[in-house]
């Protein structure tokens, strides 16, 4: 929950999002603490991606205030918001190798090769990509590609990082390791992030703060306990399921 | 099976070229001998001595290069508008018309207007007429570039801080490069091999390699015709061999290795 004395990294007030004339989200209000991750859960088609796209300035009609580090950005084009959007699909540039992809944002800022290396090398190490720097992105595994995309986003030191179910297409083991890696890197680097997912366990693993999107509304919870206590989020049902499964296994 | 089909493909492609090569060096080839019984390079020396052929070849090269550059450049810019237009299907149907009409019908249709505009009988008119055909082809070919996936690449670049110009130069152009190269070669070939528009719009005053070749065929000198046909094949062969092959997977998706 946002500390009232602290400036939020990201504050959204009275945001309405519509797409093709159809209202998707109404009156969205939330604040993400600096260096925290707001995990947003919602079923498919609930408007999670529309919310992220509106925050990033990527189309759709959005009315309302979006502040990043107390600076209004809702009237700015995407490239000037300081908000990086990480797609569900890594979308690595096929004409660049792994190192080129990670350093892409710095190249946009006309950084010298040596300054790019200063940023990229530690990221390569932190994300476990050593030895893959010169590889063609198309030869990487799904998890490796997602790590490169994550590194590319981190390299520009974004004010806010938006993650749109980035691990949804990975196998369960890789997905778990990516969630752990995200938590570790987000903590180490003080990332302010908004992570949307339809997976309850992922939501609980990656989030510091929690929200749910349903019926065009975004409900923000005062803490993990409040989020888990809301039956609509399915935590109680999940616990009951595993409890029953455990009982059945013991009987067998 | 794949090997057999590869051999069949290469045979189908190389057999006519080999036959032309044999003809160009044949001096005596009595029927029904499978190969000439006397060989000479005189067709090639005669060809080199033929007045105006070098100029015609250079003219063909110049027209085809101009047509390819302009059609690919304009096609790239306008294909986005076509791909994103509400009336996309109608526009694409319209763009197919020059092919449906064939160069002869297109030439007949353009001839009168070009005469009135002073464009008949000169290089500019021939290049413009071929350009109409090549431009339509370029737009159709390059419309396939503007997929949601390419849009997602550009959006991703924008959130990383790319200005619209940087997104074009550092993302879009590199992504489009294989398709642009393919478009350049194809539009070059449309112009390079064109005969009907050169004849109708050029009105006999614009000589290209194709019109020269046709003259050799008409004169009945098969050795010269074969040698000039090989000359005609040379730039397209070089272009096809050297052009970068598109990587469809780069734009279509990222497969698991």
Short mmCIF file of C-alpha atoms in Angstrom, two decimals:
data_model
loop_
_atom_site.label_atom_id
_atom_site.label_comp_id
_atom_site.label_asym_id
_atom_site.label_seq_id
_atom_site.Cartn_x
_atom_site.Cartn_y
_atom_site.Cartn_z
CA UNK A 1 0.00 0.00 0.00
CA UNK A 2 1.27 3.46 -0.82
CA UNK A 3 2.85 5.31 2.07
CA UNK A 4 1.01 8.66 2.30
CA UNK A 5 4.30 10.45 2.94
CA UNK A 6 6.02 8.94 -0.04
CA UNK A 7 5.80 10.18 -3.63
CA UNK A 8 4.35 7.37 -5.70
CA UNK A 9 6.44 6.12 -8.60
CA UNK A 10 3.28 5.84 -10.64
CA UNK A 11 -0.06 7.45 -9.85
CA UNK A 12 -3.17 6.96 -11.94
CA UNK A 13 -6.29 9.01 -11.22
CA UNK A 14 -9.73 8.83 -12.78
CA UNK A 15 -8.51 6.96 -15.83
CA UNK A 16 -11.11 5.84 -18.35
CA UNK A 17 -9.93 3.61 -21.18
CA UNK A 18 -11.92 2.89 -24.32
CA UNK A 19 -11.12 1.03 -27.48
CA UNK A 20 -12.96 1.53 -30.76
CA UNK A 21 -15.65 3.54 -28.96
CA UNK A 22 -16.22 0.78 -26.39
CA UNK A 23 -15.50 1.53 -22.73
CA UNK A 24 -12.97 -0.97 -21.38
CA UNK A 25 -12.07 0.47 -17.98
CA UNK A 26 -13.74 3.17 -15.90
CA UNK A 27 -12.39 5.45 -13.20
CA UNK A 28 -9.15 3.63 -12.50
CA UNK A 29 -7.27 4.95 -9.45
CA UNK A 30 -4.10 3.54 -7.99
CA UNK A 31 -0.59 4.42 -6.92
CA UNK A 32 2.50 2.25 -7.12
CA UNK A 33 5.17 2.92 -4.54
CA UNK A 34 8.66 3.59 -5.88
CA UNK A 35 10.69 0.38 -6.16
CA UNK A 36 7.56 -1.74 -5.73
CA UNK A 37 5.59 -4.01 -8.00
CA UNK A 38 1.85 -3.71 -8.28
CA UNK A 39 0.54 -7.09 -9.39
CA UNK A 40 -2.78 -6.84 -11.20
CA UNK A 41 -4.85 -9.95 -11.73
CA UNK A 42 -7.81 -10.32 -14.04
CA UNK A 43 -9.34 -12.85 -16.41
CA UNK A 44 -8.60 -12.80 -20.13
CA UNK A 45 -10.37 -9.92 -21.87
CA UNK A 46 -10.84 -7.96 -18.65
CA UNK A 47 -8.80 -5.00 -19.89
CA UNK A 48 -5.38 -5.69 -18.36
CA UNK A 49 -3.51 -5.15 -21.62
CA UNK A 50 -5.65 -2.10 -22.43
CA UNK A 51 -4.66 -0.60 -19.10
CA UNK A 52 -0.96 -1.12 -19.77
CA UNK A 53 -1.22 0.20 -23.32
CA UNK A 54 -3.03 3.30 -22.07
CA UNK A 55 -0.33 3.91 -19.46
CA UNK A 56 2.41 3.46 -22.07
CA UNK A 57 0.65 5.74 -24.58
CA UNK A 58 0.14 3.00 -27.15
CA UNK A 59 -3.24 3.66 -28.64
CA UNK A 60 -6.79 3.42 -27.44
CA UNK A 61 -8.50 6.44 -25.93
CA UNK A 62 -7.50 7.23 -22.35
CA UNK A 63 -8.84 10.08 -20.25
CA UNK A 64 -7.45 10.73 -16.82
CA UNK A 65 -4.24 11.63 -15.07
CA UNK A 66 -1.08 9.53 -15.28
CA UNK A 67 1.84 10.72 -13.18
CA UNK A 68 5.32 9.24 -13.16
CA UNK A 69 7.48 10.50 -10.29
CA UNK A 70 4.95 13.36 -9.86
CA UNK A 71 5.24 14.38 -13.50
CA UNK A 72 2.09 14.29 -15.68
CA UNK A 73 2.81 12.12 -18.70
CA UNK A 74 -0.65 11.37 -20.10
CA UNK A 75 -0.30 14.03 -22.82
CA UNK A 76 3.17 12.86 -23.85
CA UNK A 77 3.94 10.46 -26.71
CA UNK A 78 5.10 6.97 -25.77
CA UNK A 79 8.78 7.67 -26.34
CA UNK A 80 8.82 10.52 -23.82
CA UNK A 81 6.92 8.91 -20.92
CA UNK A 82 9.77 6.97 -19.37
CA UNK A 83 7.46 3.96 -19.21
CA UNK A 84 8.73 0.76 -20.82
CA UNK A 85 6.20 -1.85 -21.94
CA UNK A 86 7.26 -5.49 -21.90
CA UNK A 87 5.03 -7.53 -24.17
CA UNK A 88 3.86 -11.08 -23.55
CA UNK A 89 6.00 -12.04 -26.54
CA UNK A 90 9.63 -10.91 -26.14
CA UNK A 91 9.75 -9.30 -29.62
CA UNK A 92 13.52 -9.19 -29.87
CA UNK A 93 14.86 -7.37 -32.88
CA UNK A 94 15.92 -10.11 -35.31
CA UNK A 95 18.56 -7.90 -36.94
CA UNK A 96 20.46 -7.45 -33.65
CA UNK A 97 22.28 -10.00 -31.52
CA UNK A 98 21.60 -10.40 -27.79
CA UNK A 99 24.02 -7.62 -26.81
CA UNK A 100 22.60 -5.32 -29.49
CA UNK A 101 19.07 -5.97 -28.25
CA UNK A 102 19.92 -5.23 -24.62
CA UNK A 103 21.81 -2.07 -25.56
CA UNK A 104 19.18 -0.90 -28.06
CA UNK A 105 17.60 1.74 -25.80
CA UNK A 106 21.02 3.19 -24.99
CA UNK A 107 21.86 3.38 -28.66
CA UNK A 108 18.69 5.45 -29.10
CA UNK A 109 20.12 7.83 -26.51
CA UNK A 110 23.37 8.08 -28.49
CA UNK A 111 25.50 6.49 -25.75
CA UNK A 112 29.03 5.53 -26.73
CA UNK A 113 29.95 1.86 -27.09
CA UNK A 114 31.95 1.97 -23.86
CA UNK A 115 29.08 3.50 -21.90
CA UNK A 116 26.69 0.94 -23.36
CA UNK A 117 29.06 -1.82 -22.24
CA UNK A 118 29.12 -0.39 -18.71
CA UNK A 119 25.35 -0.86 -18.52
CA UNK A 120 24.93 -4.02 -20.60
CA UNK A 121 27.69 -6.17 -19.09
CA UNK A 122 26.30 -6.21 -15.53
CA UNK A 123 22.81 -6.86 -16.92
CA UNK A 124 24.07 -9.80 -18.94
CA UNK A 125 25.59 -11.22 -15.76
CA UNK A 126 22.56 -10.47 -13.58
CA UNK A 127 20.22 -12.16 -16.04
CA UNK A 128 22.45 -15.19 -16.57
CA UNK A 129 23.05 -14.46 -20.24
CA UNK A 130 26.84 -14.88 -20.24
CA UNK A 131 28.05 -16.64 -23.36
CA UNK A 132 24.92 -15.70 -25.30
CA UNK A 133 25.90 -12.09 -26.07
CA UNK A 134 26.62 -12.70 -29.75
CA UNK A 135 23.75 -15.08 -30.36
CA UNK A 136 20.98 -14.48 -32.87
CA UNK A 137 17.74 -14.00 -30.86
CA UNK A 138 15.99 -16.59 -33.00
CA UNK A 139 18.32 -19.28 -31.68
CA UNK A 140 17.42 -18.65 -28.03
CA UNK A 141 14.95 -20.56 -25.89
CA UNK A 142 11.72 -18.89 -24.73
CA UNK A 143 13.14 -18.18 -21.27
CA UNK A 144 16.37 -16.77 -22.69
CA UNK A 145 14.45 -14.51 -25.06
CA UNK A 146 12.32 -13.20 -22.23
CA UNK A 147 15.47 -12.52 -20.16
CA UNK A 148 16.95 -10.55 -23.05
CA UNK A 149 13.73 -8.54 -23.40
CA UNK A 150 13.79 -7.90 -19.66
CA UNK A 151 17.42 -6.77 -19.89
CA UNK A 152 16.60 -4.49 -22.80
CA UNK A 153 13.88 -2.86 -20.71
CA UNK A 154 16.12 -2.51 -17.64
CA UNK A 155 19.02 -1.05 -19.60
CA UNK A 156 17.23 2.25 -20.11
CA UNK A 157 16.54 2.52 -16.37
CA UNK A 158 12.81 3.10 -16.86
CA UNK A 159 10.83 5.17 -14.38
CA UNK A 160 8.10 2.53 -14.62
CA UNK A 161 8.18 -0.94 -16.11
CA UNK A 162 4.93 -2.46 -17.40
CA UNK A 163 4.88 -6.22 -17.77
CA UNK A 164 2.07 -7.78 -19.76
CA UNK A 165 1.95 -11.44 -18.73
CA UNK A 166 5.57 -11.77 -19.84
CA UNK A 167 5.98 -15.36 -18.69
CA UNK A 168 2.61 -16.70 -19.84
CA UNK A 169 4.01 -18.69 -22.76
CA UNK A 170 6.82 -20.34 -20.78
CA UNK A 171 6.78 -23.85 -19.36
CA UNK A 172 6.05 -24.06 -15.60
CA UNK A 173 9.67 -24.58 -14.50
CA UNK A 174 11.04 -21.72 -16.64
CA UNK A 175 8.14 -19.57 -15.58
CA UNK A 176 8.93 -20.10 -11.90
CA UNK A 177 12.61 -19.32 -12.42
CA UNK A 178 11.71 -16.15 -14.36
CA UNK A 179 9.37 -15.02 -11.59
CA UNK A 180 12.16 -15.53 -9.05
CA UNK A 181 14.62 -13.71 -11.30
CA UNK A 182 12.19 -10.83 -11.75
CA UNK A 183 11.72 -10.49 -8.00
CA UNK A 184 15.45 -10.52 -7.37
CA UNK A 185 16.35 -8.05 -10.11
CA UNK A 186 13.40 -5.76 -9.30
CA UNK A 187 14.53 -5.61 -5.66
CA UNK A 188 18.23 -5.19 -6.46
CA UNK A 189 17.60 -2.43 -8.98
CA UNK A 190 14.69 -0.71 -7.27
CA UNK A 191 12.28 -1.14 -10.14
CA UNK A 192 8.83 0.41 -10.05
CA UNK A 193 6.64 -2.02 -11.94
CA UNK A 194 3.10 -2.93 -12.85
CA UNK A 195 2.80 -6.64 -13.58
CA UNK A 196 -0.46 -7.97 -15.01
CA UNK A 197 -1.29 -11.64 -15.02
CA UNK A 198 -4.24 -13.99 -14.97
CA UNK A 199 -2.27 -16.47 -12.84
CA UNK A 200 -2.99 -16.22 -9.12
CA UNK A 201 0.27 -17.82 -7.99
CA UNK A 202 2.31 -15.55 -10.26
CA UNK A 203 0.42 -12.55 -8.93
CA UNK A 204 1.26 -13.49 -5.34
CA UNK A 205 4.89 -14.30 -6.17
CA UNK A 206 5.79 -11.08 -7.98
CA UNK A 207 3.65 -8.46 -6.24
CA UNK A 208 4.33 -6.09 -3.37
CA UNK A 209 0.96 -4.44 -3.90
CA UNK A 210 -2.15 -6.03 -5.37
CA UNK A 211 -5.10 -5.10 -7.54
CA UNK A 212 -7.76 -6.94 -9.53
CA UNK A 213 -9.60 -5.95 -12.69
CA UNK A 214 -13.17 -7.09 -13.06
CA UNK A 215 -16.17 -5.74 -14.93
CA UNK A 216 -14.31 -2.67 -16.15
CA UNK A 217 -13.16 -1.67 -12.66
CA UNK A 218 -9.77 -1.87 -11.05
CA UNK A 219 -9.88 -2.65 -7.34
CA UNK A 220 -6.74 -1.96 -5.33
CA UNK A 221 -6.23 -3.85 -2.05
CA UNK A 222 -4.64 -2.37 1.06
CA UNK A 223 -2.31 -5.35 1.37
CA UNK A 224 -1.64 -9.01 0.59
CA UNK A 225 -4.01 -10.20 3.33
CA UNK A 226 -6.90 -8.12 1.99
CA UNK A 227 -6.22 -9.39 -1.52
CA UNK A 228 -6.23 -13.01 -0.35
CA UNK A 229 -9.34 -12.48 1.72
CA UNK A 230 -11.42 -11.38 -1.26
CA UNK A 231 -13.24 -14.52 -2.47
CA UNK A 232 -13.46 -13.04 -5.96
CA UNK A 233 -9.68 -13.50 -6.35
CA UNK A 234 -9.91 -17.24 -5.82
CA UNK A 235 -7.24 -17.58 -3.15
CA UNK A 236 -9.55 -19.40 -0.73
CA UNK A 237 -10.72 -21.72 -3.52
CA UNK A 238 -7.11 -22.45 -4.44
CA UNK A 239 -6.19 -23.23 -0.83
CA UNK A 240 -9.25 -25.45 -0.48
CA UNK A 241 -8.35 -27.30 -3.68
CA UNK A 242 -4.79 -28.07 -2.55
CA UNK A 243 -5.94 -28.92 0.93
CA UNK A 244 -8.41 -31.47 -0.50
CA UNK A 245 -5.74 -32.77 -2.87
CA UNK A 246 -3.33 -33.19 0.05
CA UNK A 247 -5.94 -35.03 2.10
CA UNK A 248 -6.69 -37.37 -0.82
CA UNK A 249 -3.00 -38.08 -1.32
CA UNK A 250 -2.50 -38.90 2.36
CA UNK A 251 -5.47 -41.29 2.24
CA UNK A 252 -3.99 -43.07 -0.76
CA UNK B 1 11.91 -37.26 -52.71
CA UNK B 2 13.16 -33.78 -51.81
CA UNK B 3 16.44 -34.49 -53.63
CA UNK B 4 14.58 -35.58 -56.76
CA UNK B 5 12.42 -32.46 -56.72
CA UNK B 6 15.53 -30.31 -56.21
CA UNK B 7 17.22 -31.95 -59.21
CA UNK B 8 14.05 -31.48 -61.28
CA UNK B 9 13.88 -27.83 -60.28
CA UNK B 10 17.51 -27.14 -61.12
CA UNK B 11 17.21 -29.03 -64.43
CA UNK B 12 14.11 -27.06 -65.39
CA UNK B 13 15.94 -23.85 -64.56
CA UNK B 14 19.33 -24.65 -66.08
CA UNK B 15 18.32 -26.61 -69.19
CA UNK B 16 17.11 -23.56 -71.18
CA UNK B 17 20.20 -21.62 -70.12
CA UNK B 18 22.46 -24.51 -71.18
CA UNK B 19 20.68 -24.73 -74.52
CA UNK B 20 21.18 -21.00 -75.11
CA UNK B 21 24.85 -21.36 -74.20
CA UNK B 22 25.29 -24.21 -76.69
CA UNK B 23 23.49 -22.24 -79.39
CA UNK B 24 25.65 -19.17 -78.79
CA UNK B 25 28.83 -21.23 -79.48
CA UNK B 26 27.40 -23.43 -82.23
CA UNK B 27 28.87 -22.97 -85.68
CA UNK B 28 27.44 -26.05 -87.42
CA UNK B 29 24.58 -28.01 -85.87
CA UNK B 30 23.08 -30.35 -88.46
CA UNK B 31 19.83 -32.07 -87.64
CA UNK B 32 19.43 -34.59 -85.87
CA UNK B 33 22.87 -34.34 -84.16
CA UNK B 34 22.41 -33.92 -80.37
CA UNK B 35 25.21 -31.34 -80.24
CA UNK B 36 26.90 -29.01 -82.74
CA UNK B 37 29.77 -30.61 -84.69
CA UNK B 38 31.63 -27.31 -85.00
CA UNK B 39 32.01 -24.65 -82.32
CA UNK B 40 32.97 -20.99 -82.55
CA UNK B 41 32.70 -17.88 -80.40
CA UNK B 42 31.80 -15.77 -83.40
CA UNK B 43 28.29 -15.01 -82.10
CA UNK B 44 29.84 -13.29 -79.11
CA UNK B 45 32.40 -11.37 -81.17
CA UNK B 46 29.65 -10.38 -83.63
CA UNK B 47 27.50 -9.27 -80.72
CA UNK B 48 30.32 -7.13 -79.34
CA UNK B 49 30.77 -5.59 -82.78
CA UNK B 50 27.04 -4.88 -83.22
CA UNK B 51 26.55 -1.16 -83.15
CA UNK B 52 24.28 0.15 -80.40
CA UNK B 53 23.94 -3.08 -78.44
CA UNK B 54 26.15 -1.86 -75.60
CA UNK B 55 24.18 1.37 -75.45
CA UNK B 56 20.90 -0.60 -75.45
CA UNK B 57 22.16 -2.76 -72.59
CA UNK B 58 23.18 0.31 -70.59
CA UNK B 59 19.81 1.91 -71.36
CA UNK B 60 18.00 -1.19 -70.09
CA UNK B 61 20.13 -1.17 -66.96
CA UNK B 62 19.46 2.52 -66.34
CA UNK B 63 15.70 2.28 -66.89
CA UNK B 64 15.35 -0.89 -64.79
CA UNK B 65 17.41 0.54 -61.92
CA UNK B 66 15.40 3.78 -61.92
CA UNK B 67 12.09 1.92 -62.05
CA UNK B 68 13.16 -0.43 -59.24
CA UNK B 69 14.42 2.37 -56.96
CA UNK B 70 11.36 4.58 -57.46
CA UNK B 71 8.79 1.76 -57.31
CA UNK B 72 10.35 0.20 -54.19
CA UNK B 73 10.72 3.55 -52.44
CA UNK B 74 7.23 4.81 -53.26
CA UNK B 75 5.73 1.37 -52.74
CA UNK B 76 7.24 1.16 -49.25
CA UNK B 77 5.79 4.49 -48.21
CA UNK B 78 2.34 4.01 -49.72
CA UNK B 79 1.94 0.32 -48.87
CA UNK B 80 1.41 1.32 -45.23
CA UNK B 81 -1.49 3.58 -46.19
CA UNK B 82 -2.99 0.79 -48.28
CA UNK B 83 -2.50 -1.83 -45.55
CA UNK B 84 -4.13 0.41 -42.94
CA UNK B 85 -6.90 1.83 -45.15
CA UNK B 86 -10.51 0.96 -44.43
CA UNK B 87 -10.99 0.24 -48.12
CA UNK B 88 -7.88 -1.99 -48.12
CA UNK B 89 -9.42 -4.80 -50.14
CA UNK B 90 -10.78 -2.44 -52.79
CA UNK B 91 -7.42 -0.70 -53.09
CA UNK B 92 -5.55 -3.98 -53.42
CA UNK B 93 -8.01 -5.12 -56.08
CA UNK B 94 -7.32 -1.87 -57.93
CA UNK B 95 -3.58 -2.43 -57.65
CA UNK B 96 -3.93 -5.83 -59.31
CA UNK B 97 -5.44 -4.21 -62.42
CA UNK B 98 -2.15 -3.48 -64.19
CA UNK B 99 -1.35 -7.22 -64.04
CA UNK B 100 -4.81 -8.24 -65.14
CA UNK B 101 -4.54 -5.91 -68.09
CA UNK B 102 -1.05 -7.18 -69.09
CA UNK B 103 1.68 -4.80 -70.30
CA UNK B 104 0.30 -4.81 -73.88
CA UNK B 105 -3.17 -3.63 -72.82
CA UNK B 106 -1.64 -1.18 -70.35
CA UNK B 107 0.62 0.15 -73.10
CA UNK B 108 -2.26 0.61 -75.52
CA UNK B 109 -4.24 2.35 -72.80
CA UNK B 110 -1.40 4.70 -71.96
CA UNK B 111 -0.17 5.36 -75.48
CA UNK B 112 -2.58 8.13 -76.38
CA UNK B 113 -2.19 10.00 -73.09
CA UNK B 114 1.57 9.68 -73.27
CA UNK B 115 1.59 10.97 -76.85
CA UNK B 116 -0.39 14.03 -75.79
CA UNK B 117 1.85 14.60 -72.77
CA UNK B 118 5.01 14.34 -74.88
CA UNK B 119 6.08 11.20 -73.07
CA UNK B 120 5.93 8.83 -76.02
CA UNK B 121 9.12 7.93 -77.84
CA UNK B 122 11.48 8.78 -75.02
CA UNK B 123 13.16 7.18 -72.03
CA UNK B 124 11.10 9.02 -69.42
CA UNK B 125 7.84 7.77 -70.93
CA UNK B 126 9.06 4.17 -71.08
CA UNK B 127 10.31 4.30 -67.47
CA UNK B 128 7.05 5.90 -66.33
CA UNK B 129 4.90 3.27 -68.05
CA UNK B 130 6.99 0.45 -66.61
CA UNK B 131 6.93 2.25 -63.28
CA UNK B 132 3.12 2.07 -63.15
CA UNK B 133 3.30 -1.70 -63.44
CA UNK B 134 6.24 -2.02 -61.04
CA UNK B 135 4.75 0.39 -58.49
CA UNK B 136 1.51 -1.57 -58.31
CA UNK B 137 3.51 -4.75 -57.81
CA UNK B 138 5.67 -3.10 -55.11
CA UNK B 139 2.65 -1.89 -53.14
CA UNK B 140 1.04 -5.33 -53.26
CA UNK B 141 4.27 -7.04 -52.19
CA UNK B 142 5.14 -4.57 -49.43
CA UNK B 143 1.60 -4.41 -48.01
CA UNK B 144 2.43 -7.74 -46.41
CA UNK B 145 5.01 -5.99 -44.24
CA UNK B 146 2.52 -4.02 -42.18
CA UNK B 147 1.42 -6.73 -39.79
CA UNK B 148 0.38 -6.35 -36.17
CA UNK B 149 3.72 -7.93 -35.28
CA UNK B 150 5.71 -5.18 -37.00
CA UNK B 151 3.44 -2.66 -35.26
CA UNK B 152 4.29 -4.31 -31.93
CA UNK B 153 8.02 -4.02 -32.72
CA UNK B 154 7.58 -0.30 -33.38
CA UNK B 155 5.53 0.21 -30.24
CA UNK B 156 8.10 -1.64 -28.16
CA UNK B 157 10.84 0.56 -29.60
CA UNK B 158 8.78 3.69 -28.83
CA UNK B 159 8.43 2.77 -25.16
CA UNK B 160 12.20 2.20 -25.04
CA UNK B 161 12.55 5.81 -26.15
CA UNK B 162 12.66 5.62 -29.95
CA UNK B 163 11.40 8.73 -31.69
CA UNK B 164 9.24 8.03 -34.77
CA UNK B 165 12.31 8.67 -36.93
CA UNK B 166 14.49 6.31 -34.92
CA UNK B 167 11.76 3.68 -35.03
CA UNK B 168 11.84 3.94 -38.84
CA UNK B 169 15.58 3.89 -39.28
CA UNK B 170 16.62 1.51 -36.49
CA UNK B 171 13.68 -0.88 -36.43
CA UNK B 172 11.43 -0.69 -39.46
CA UNK B 173 14.03 -0.46 -42.21
CA UNK B 174 16.18 -3.30 -40.84
CA UNK B 175 13.08 -5.46 -40.41
CA UNK B 176 11.90 -4.60 -43.92
CA UNK B 177 15.30 -4.96 -45.59
CA UNK B 178 14.86 -8.52 -46.91
CA UNK B 179 11.44 -7.69 -48.34
CA UNK B 180 12.73 -4.40 -49.80
CA UNK B 181 15.60 -6.28 -51.47
CA UNK B 182 13.15 -8.78 -52.90
CA UNK B 183 10.91 -5.96 -54.11
CA UNK B 184 13.85 -4.17 -55.71
CA UNK B 185 14.89 -7.28 -57.64
CA UNK B 186 11.35 -8.11 -58.74
CA UNK B 187 10.56 -4.59 -59.95
CA UNK B 188 13.96 -4.44 -61.66
CA UNK B 189 13.06 -7.63 -63.51
CA UNK B 190 9.63 -6.29 -64.50
CA UNK B 191 11.36 -3.43 -66.28
CA UNK B 192 14.39 -5.39 -67.48
CA UNK B 193 12.36 -8.02 -69.31
CA UNK B 194 9.65 -5.67 -70.59
CA UNK B 195 9.16 -5.61 -74.32
CA UNK B 196 5.59 -4.46 -74.95
CA UNK B 197 5.77 -1.13 -73.15
CA UNK B 198 9.17 -0.30 -74.69
CA UNK B 199 7.68 -0.98 -78.12
CA UNK B 200 4.36 0.83 -77.59
CA UNK B 201 5.52 3.82 -75.55
CA UNK B 202 9.06 3.96 -76.95
CA UNK B 203 7.57 3.82 -80.45
CA UNK B 204 10.76 2.32 -81.91
CA UNK B 205 12.85 5.27 -80.79
CA UNK B 206 13.92 3.69 -77.49
CA UNK B 207 16.11 0.64 -78.00
CA UNK B 208 16.66 -1.69 -75.08
CA UNK B 209 18.25 -5.10 -74.80
CA UNK B 210 14.86 -6.82 -75.19
CA UNK B 211 14.03 -4.98 -78.41
CA UNK B 212 17.53 -5.74 -79.75
CA UNK B 213 17.08 -9.41 -78.87
CA UNK B 214 13.76 -9.47 -80.72
CA UNK B 215 15.46 -7.99 -83.79
CA UNK B 216 18.03 -10.83 -83.76
CA UNK B 217 15.26 -13.40 -83.45
CA UNK B 218 13.39 -11.79 -86.35
CA UNK B 219 16.54 -11.76 -88.47
CA UNK B 220 16.76 -15.56 -88.06
CA UNK B 221 20.26 -15.51 -86.54
CA UNK B 222 19.70 -17.93 -83.67
CA UNK B 223 23.36 -17.78 -82.54
CA UNK B 224 23.19 -14.01 -82.02
CA UNK B 225 19.73 -14.30 -80.47
CA UNK B 226 21.05 -16.93 -78.03
CA UNK B 227 24.08 -14.84 -77.09
CA UNK B 228 21.98 -11.71 -76.50
CA UNK B 229 19.40 -13.75 -74.55
CA UNK B 230 22.22 -14.87 -72.25
CA UNK B 231 23.27 -11.26 -71.90
CA UNK B 232 19.66 -10.47 -70.95
CA UNK B 233 19.77 -13.17 -68.29
CA UNK B 234 22.97 -11.95 -66.69
CA UNK B 235 21.81 -9.09 -64.40
CA UNK B 236 18.75 -10.98 -63.10
CA UNK B 237 20.94 -14.00 -62.34
CA UNK B 238 23.43 -11.84 -60.47
CA UNK B 239 20.61 -10.13 -58.58
CA UNK B 240 18.90 -13.38 -57.65
CA UNK B 241 22.10 -15.02 -56.49
CA UNK B 242 23.39 -12.05 -54.49
CA UNK B 243 20.20 -10.73 -52.95
CA UNK B 244 19.66 -11.46 -49.27
CA UNK B 245 17.01 -14.11 -48.80
CA UNK B 246 14.14 -12.99 -46.60
CA UNK B 247 13.89 -14.58 -43.17
CA UNK B 248 10.17 -15.15 -42.88
CA UNK B 249 10.52 -16.34 -39.27
CA UNK B 250 11.94 -12.97 -38.27
CA UNK B 251 8.62 -11.31 -38.93
CA UNK B 252 6.25 -14.20 -38.50
CA UNK B 253 7.32 -15.28 -35.04
CA UNK B 254 10.05 -16.63 -32.87
CA UNK B 255 10.16 -20.39 -33.02
CA UNK B 256 11.65 -22.54 -30.31
CA UNK B 257 15.18 -23.51 -31.31
#
